[in-house]
Amino acid sequence: MGNRERTGVWIAGALGDIATTVRVGAAALGRGLAPHTGLVSALPPMDRLDLLPFDALVFGGCDIHPGNPVEAAEAVCRRSRTYSPDLLDAVREDLMASAADYSVDPDMAWDVSRPQPGLPPLEMLVERVRDRLRRFAANHGLGRVVVVNLISVETLPAEIDGHRDLEAFEALLAADRKDQVTPSMVYAYAALREGCPHVNFTPCAGASIPALQGLAEQVGVPHCGNDGKTGETLLKTALAPMFAARHLRVMSWEGFNLLGNEDGRSLADPGRRAGKLRNKGRVLEEVLGYAPHGDVAIHYVPSLGDWKTAWDLVHFAGFLDVPMTLQLTWQGSDSILAAPLVLDLVRFADFAARRGESGLMPHLASFFKDPMGTREHALWSQFQALLRYTERHLRAAG
Amino acid sequence: MGNRERTGVWIAGALGDIATTVRVGAAALGRGLAPHTGLVSALPPMDRLDLLPFDALVFGGCDIHPGNPVEAAEAVCRRSRTYSPDLLDAVREDLMASAADYSVDPDMAWDVSRPQPGLPPLEMLVERVRDRLRRFAANHGLGRVVVVNLISVETLPAEIDGHRDLEAFEALLAADRKDQVTPSMVYAYAALREGCPHVNFTPCAGASIPALQGLAEQVGVPHCGNDGKTGETLLKTALAPMFAARHLRVMSWEGFNLLGNEDGRSLADPGRRAGKLRNKGRVLEEVLGYAPHGDVAIHYVPSLGDWKTAWDLVHFAGFLDVPMTLQLTWQGSDSILAAPLVLDLVRFADFAARRGESGLMPHLASFFKDPMGTREHALWSQFQALLRYTERHLRAAG
Amino acid sequence: MGNRERTGVWIAGALGDIATTVRVGAAALGRGLAPHTGLVSALPPMDRLDLLPFDALVFGGCDIHPGNPVEAAEAVCRRSRTYSPDLLDAVREDLMASAADYSVDPDMAWDVSRPQPGLPPLEMLVERVRDRLRRFAANHGLGRVVVVNLISVETLPAEIDGHRDLEAFEALLAADRKDQVTPSMVYAYAALREGCPHVNFTPCAGASIPALQGLAEQVGVPHCGNDGKTGETLLKTALAPMFAARHLRVMSWEGFNLLGNEDGRSLADPGRRAGKLRNKGRVLEEVLGYAPHGDVAIHYVPSLGDWKTAWDLVHFAGFLDVPMTLQLTWQGSDSILAAPLVLDLVRFADFAARRGESGLMPHLASFFKDPMGTREHALWSQFQALLRYTERHLRAAG
Amino acid sequence: MGNRERTGVWIAGALGDIATTVRVGAAALGRGLAPHTGLVSALPPMDRLDLLPFDALVFGGCDIHPGNPVEAAEAVCRRSRTYSPDLLDAVREDLMASAADYSVDPDMAWDVSRPQPGLPPLEMLVERVRDRLRRFAANHGLGRVVVVNLISVETLPAEIDGHRDLEAFEALLAADRKDQVTPSMVYAYAALREGCPHVNFTPCAGASIPALQGLAEQVGVPHCGNDGKTGETLLKTALAPMFAARHLRVMSWEGFNLLGNEDGRSLADPGRRAGKLRNKGRVLEEVLGYAPHGDVAIHYVPSLGDWKTAWDLVHFAGFLDVPMTLQLTWQGSDSILAAPLVLDLVRFADFAARRGESGLMPHLASFFKDPMGTREHALWSQFQALLRYTERHLRAAG
């Protein structure tokens, strides 16, 4: 590495399965022990951008559950049938070295819909996060820290005026309104106030209220989200354009999602599920130009663990209104699907920040179920935007 | 219609299920009895091009089996559970009116791999087709006749020099080499020699040998094909780009096709199946940049009739080389999927011919499994080419 | 028929899709126009029992919606893509002839969970049904009338003492407690009081409260139900024994049901869905001896119409606790699956009644999701019970 | 173990994936480290029979490929994602201890359809196997050795007279007719001649020619097979009876099998595949009483490794001949499905031998695709035979 600059990756929800897979994967990539499979940033022509190498990433973060990255990685390895024990052994030392940069904070878990007495006031919680970010950067002499939100789904507060502009939002903080301010908002606000690029990979739409979008512009850092597009919605945004381009009329698109991980447990709560479903529902209408019948069911099936399974039935009308069907079954490890996208987003956010770009990063729309700054949902169009962005920078770098 | 110009649609294989559904559907559209579902040419912005209205199409053709369009339409209605008896009743008169323009010619069914004695020489067969085209145009005062190939799959001859240029090909005709010249070549040659735009919707790649491509350029008419993209391959060209864009490594893409119609029966013959599979196999390699393992099985399952069912298993590696799977089941009526695309191609070929365009029509690539004149297989990119073509013409028409 | 005795089939819910398909199918069978496919009673050795021929059945019934059997049959034919218009034409006359035996009674549609003022008192409603049954039998000189319940799912009242014995139940009738007595109970009570065998094909468990079971024994007529086993549960009771016999441990059995018919619309109501799900849930525990994780989702998908689609995921552990999966997709017409079972049950109930058998008919368990009088759910064991019953009677008839 | 008697398990194909999983599983069971999941012999009431405990089994065998049980177990663990490295570590010592009882013999791999010069004569090969069995028993003081055939699929010779009776078969051995005698026949003949119970778990039908069935009776030992029923056929024999019991007419039952293991590689050879498909095809006809259309495709898909995937489409006609469909997708580890059945068969064969039973063991039919000694294929009826056998022995032991 020599005197090469390093960038921090500070994760909220740092001991969850996705964050743990990000950590193990980054270490394996840094040591040349893993292929680039799954990494969009490693595809041509993106691989010719001056993106951070994986061994220049320094990891830290906090979680509401106790633990450390080594224990978390062992637990995932044992439970999930994803990466091998051998791979874990090969990076165990790297994980141990960063244990000191992981903190536990059970206070960051309130739900806006239920009163939880005894928590510190919001402004103190904001300050706590900012302090952690400052110390993390200082300890490692980091030029930049990208903050990534990977916490569990949270209940979305009603849309209220206090979310519209920064002044009103800061009033909510000052008034300690935990019924209107979510943990995600606190992380995002703290990150942006510290000048850290912010990536919201969760369905917690609170992180992207207008007040925080405005703050990102004002502070001049990248701010992107929401909700990593890893499975059923990825398929929808690849396939719905096919139906549109063939003038096939989608009558119903029913989805059935089975999840066995922490995410699935959270989504068993109707309040939390609402936000997730909102993101999933909007996609078809935007791509097709009309809203077919379409319910999405989410069941928590513990035996599946990290291996989510989704079945979709597309019932569509063809020529002379004859009904036909397509069925899809997607079986994938949630963490393995998500982790490389998180690394991609960190690299792209760092790249943008280095070039002084700020705001909602619509060229990263293909990574999200509900991308900020664009209403384009068709996967292919989203991906073209990334290619165009890349080519523009490659030309500029000449 | 008044003195409005009409265009002929002359179909080789005119009494097959697809041709029959084309005929019924065009009549229903012409009478305003069917919606535009399934018609790409009716999507914006293509619907603003000066394309032929459906009631300006006059149908004729020939088939190797005896019959007439009314009987064929009744048989399809009874067997296929697609269009309703009521719809058939509403257009029966139109079909009857065109019965005289359908001829039966059992001679056009030889197989290059097996000697069939007693057929007329090739040059006579060519002349017979040309004569039918001339009479069809003359009888109805047609300004243009588009020839569409919808015959059953035929055995592909070996690639030989005589297919490379026109002079050599005409020598094969003169020498009556039925071991090297297929019925499709005869139809295509006759059509092009008569100055008719030619659409090859079948997998019979013989229709697109270099000699005939050259003839289309020389004569100055559109010539497009091969092999309508209606099911499994349509899905592949929509989904393979998704795997590519996510850097997911497709290890195996296995396909299982069940067909119960005449097409299925023909494909039970290994010689005929070869051409079909060649088209299907090439797609993944072109889109992904590498060739995953992938066998495609085709079974003839009579009970399914026109309702083809395809099951695909995509076995792919994600981050850290973890294997995951996607399964697809596509259940659709072959005729209903194909018929509107045939009508689209007729309209686009007529449009191009009216504007003096000739040759391989790469803007129509999205309609074909193995499009001539381009190696682009990704559905979305192919569709963009059609949009660009359309917008160019709309601007020109301004 | 000569002086051969005929039996009446009086259906509650007589204009629904299942009842209509029963009617059309029985007429077609009576005229020798339909094969015996789907009829268990036509399988050897049951076909050697002295069961009623189909042309000895006389149909009547009532419905809460206006209409007549001919209109209903036309509507099903148009919407459902099941039987052909030709078949309908061939039996239209038979349906017309029985129109006078169909009555409309919108009063029989209250919901125990919501007060509906203005209805006649329960005892009057009971008398109204009994009067209809008497007149139906008298008009046609019927020796016996089998009453079949095919109404929409109703909300189940709480389990209360008044359902336990006949005296208490009759007190509920006298007190006009429409919050505790359902329409199904009224139909069943009226039928049994008239000495009519009673078949409950619906999930309305009210028809089988202990008070009514006791009445059936007392009156000495067959009384069987509940909830025809036509799709997902049929598969479960065929497949769960396989897992048990192989000592494979079912961890989760998740079901996703998509229905587009009236039944689906009713089940969208959570109160009504509860009863249905209760029947479905019990099956696995009874067959496996333990309760795996297993949620069943039911979505109303109007575009599917009568064609219900169910997807099941079975996640099971094998040797060394290795997880494996089975997926099932069942696509069938609800009416076509149910109708022959209704005819079978009518024939078996009539047969039993003729021989003086009464009560819960456990030999008919294979027809029901929640069979009365037995806890046996494994399909094969249930079917053996029918075979043993049949062989016993054949020997007796010897 | 004290002076408790022990039984040998001598496996032909001892280093294959199934045999290796048998070995690891038996060791884990012997040490109390694995649950009884997957073991039919551990289900009530079979668990009350006096079956051998797992720690009374002593393993040996031979293979055509070099290796030893420890290396084989490590390779399976690495490749297959089935048992964990921890479990392997816990039994490694047991596997090492038996390494001396595994021999390598590349001579036992000829194919009857192709001449392979230079092999020792058949009688010498027979004697070699017999000698190994004698030394294995002597070295460990074994009272009994059960021989299990787990070799790769072999090409079936034509049915010839020399397979009909023992004298003629011994003449083929004497004449060294390797075009008519397969390796499986040599293993089976040697085992039976040594008085060893013989279990043929492979599709190699040669092991069960009449000559060898006769020898088993004559020698007085159990002899059972063929072809372990672990996946698609298991489902067929559970589900086809459901269609039969409902009088649903199966029109087509199409199967698509994807295999990535050694078995899959062997089945890519058309000669070898023939025997396998024969077993699979017969099942439906026997259960249904008629033969529906039904092709079974087998593709070798290396990326799947031991995880075989089967997709079945059942196209069936219901009432009024309306077509409907069932689809099945089975995803399981071949070794994990097969290994416990092998252990069950060893225990049941040993149990029968101890009681002086001999011949074809029809009570074990449920374990085989093509059971010897019975034409019963319905899973449930087969399983009842095992229950009756068990109960008879329990009463006798009573």
PDB file of N, CA and C in Angstrom, chain C residues 16 71 74 77 87 94 113-114 142-143 168 179 251 262-263 268 279 288 305 397:
ATOM      1  N   GLY C  16     -73.654 -21.195  -8.327  1.00  0.00           N
ATOM      2  CA  GLY C  16     -72.200 -20.964  -8.320  1.00  0.00           C
ATOM      3  C   GLY C  16     -71.515 -21.783  -9.395  1.00  0.00           C
ATOM      4  N   GLU C  71     -78.466 -19.631 -17.737  1.00  0.00           N
ATOM      5  CA  GLU C  71     -77.613 -18.435 -17.746  1.00  0.00           C
ATOM      6  C   GLU C  71     -76.298 -18.697 -17.017  1.00  0.00           C
ATOM      7  N   GLU C  74     -74.001 -20.667 -19.175  1.00  0.00           N
ATOM      8  CA  GLU C  74     -73.420 -19.852 -20.262  1.00  0.00           C
ATOM      9  C   GLU C  74     -72.299 -18.965 -19.730  1.00  0.00           C
ATOM     10  N   CYS C  77     -69.187 -21.028 -19.081  1.00  0.00           N
ATOM     11  CA  CYS C  77     -68.577 -21.434 -20.346  1.00  0.00           C
ATOM     12  C   CYS C  77     -67.761 -20.294 -20.950  1.00  0.00           C
ATOM     13  N   LEU C  87     -70.765 -28.583 -25.893  1.00  0.00           N
ATOM     14  CA  LEU C  87     -71.310 -29.439 -24.836  1.00  0.00           C
ATOM     15  C   LEU C  87     -72.504 -28.752 -24.181  1.00  0.00           C
ATOM     16  N   ASP C  94     -81.935 -29.835 -20.970  1.00  0.00           N
ATOM     17  CA  ASP C  94     -82.049 -30.434 -19.633  1.00  0.00           C
ATOM     18  C   ASP C  94     -81.992 -29.348 -18.561  1.00  0.00           C
ATOM     19  N   SER C 113     -70.627 -12.235  12.172  1.00  0.00           N
ATOM     20  CA  SER C 113     -69.818 -11.206  12.836  1.00  0.00           C
ATOM     21  C   SER C 113     -70.377  -9.801  12.674  1.00  0.00           C
ATOM     22  N   ARG C 114     -71.436  -9.639  11.841  1.00  0.00           N
ATOM     23  CA  ARG C 114     -71.971  -8.288  11.603  1.00  0.00           C
ATOM     24  C   ARG C 114     -73.494  -8.335  11.668  1.00  0.00           C
ATOM     25  N   LEU C 142     -89.968 -37.862  -5.862  1.00  0.00           N
ATOM     26  CA  LEU C 142     -88.624 -38.369  -5.543  1.00  0.00           C
ATOM     27  C   LEU C 142     -88.657 -39.207  -4.274  1.00  0.00           C
ATOM     28  N   GLY C 143     -88.035 -40.347  -4.314  1.00  0.00           N
ATOM     29  CA  GLY C 143     -87.949 -41.185  -3.134  1.00  0.00           C
ATOM     30  C   GLY C 143     -86.975 -40.629  -2.106  1.00  0.00           C
ATOM     31  N   ALA C 168     -79.931 -27.408  22.899  1.00  0.00           N
ATOM     32  CA  ALA C 168     -79.362 -26.058  23.009  1.00  0.00           C
ATOM     33  C   ALA C 168     -79.383 -25.361  21.650  1.00  0.00           C
ATOM     34  N   ASP C 179     -76.138 -14.294  15.369  1.00  0.00           N
ATOM     35  CA  ASP C 179     -74.718 -14.101  15.658  1.00  0.00           C
ATOM     36  C   ASP C 179     -74.051 -15.444  15.994  1.00  0.00           C
ATOM     37  N   MET C 251     -39.152 -29.455   7.495  1.00  0.00           N
ATOM     38  CA  MET C 251     -38.905 -28.284   8.341  1.00  0.00           C
ATOM     39  C   MET C 251     -39.962 -27.218   8.096  1.00  0.00           C
ATOM     40  N   GLU C 262     -65.277 -16.634  -7.167  1.00  0.00           N
ATOM     41  CA  GLU C 262     -66.091 -16.141  -6.053  1.00  0.00           C
ATOM     42  C   GLU C 262     -65.511 -16.608  -4.714  1.00  0.00           C
ATOM     43  N   ASP C 263     -65.039 -17.855  -4.701  1.00  0.00           N
ATOM     44  CA  ASP C 263     -64.430 -18.420  -3.518  1.00  0.00           C
ATOM     45  C   ASP C 263     -63.215 -17.579  -3.110  1.00  0.00           C
ATOM     46  N   ALA C 268     -60.790 -13.444   0.617  1.00  0.00           N
ATOM     47  CA  ALA C 268     -60.058 -12.215   0.882  1.00  0.00           C
ATOM     48  C   ALA C 268     -60.488 -11.615   2.220  1.00  0.00           C
ATOM     49  N   ASN C 279     -58.524 -25.828   8.291  1.00  0.00           N
ATOM     50  CA  ASN C 279     -58.574 -27.152   7.689  1.00  0.00           C
ATOM     51  C   ASN C 279     -57.254 -27.517   7.040  1.00  0.00           C
ATOM     52  N   LEU C 288     -47.774 -36.198   9.735  1.00  0.00           N
ATOM     53  CA  LEU C 288     -46.355 -36.296  10.068  1.00  0.00           C
ATOM     54  C   LEU C 288     -46.119 -36.634  11.539  1.00  0.00           C
ATOM     55  N   GLY C 305     -59.575 -16.150 -12.732  1.00  0.00           N
ATOM     56  CA  GLY C 305     -60.909 -16.720 -12.829  1.00  0.00           C
ATOM     57  C   GLY C 305     -60.979 -18.022 -12.051  1.00  0.00           C
ATOM     58  N   ALA C 397     -73.581 -58.115  -1.458  1.00  0.00           N
ATOM     59  CA  ALA C 397     -74.498 -58.201  -2.601  1.00  0.00           C
ATOM     60  C   ALA C 397     -74.275 -59.504  -3.354  1.00  0.00           C
TER      61      ALA C 397
END
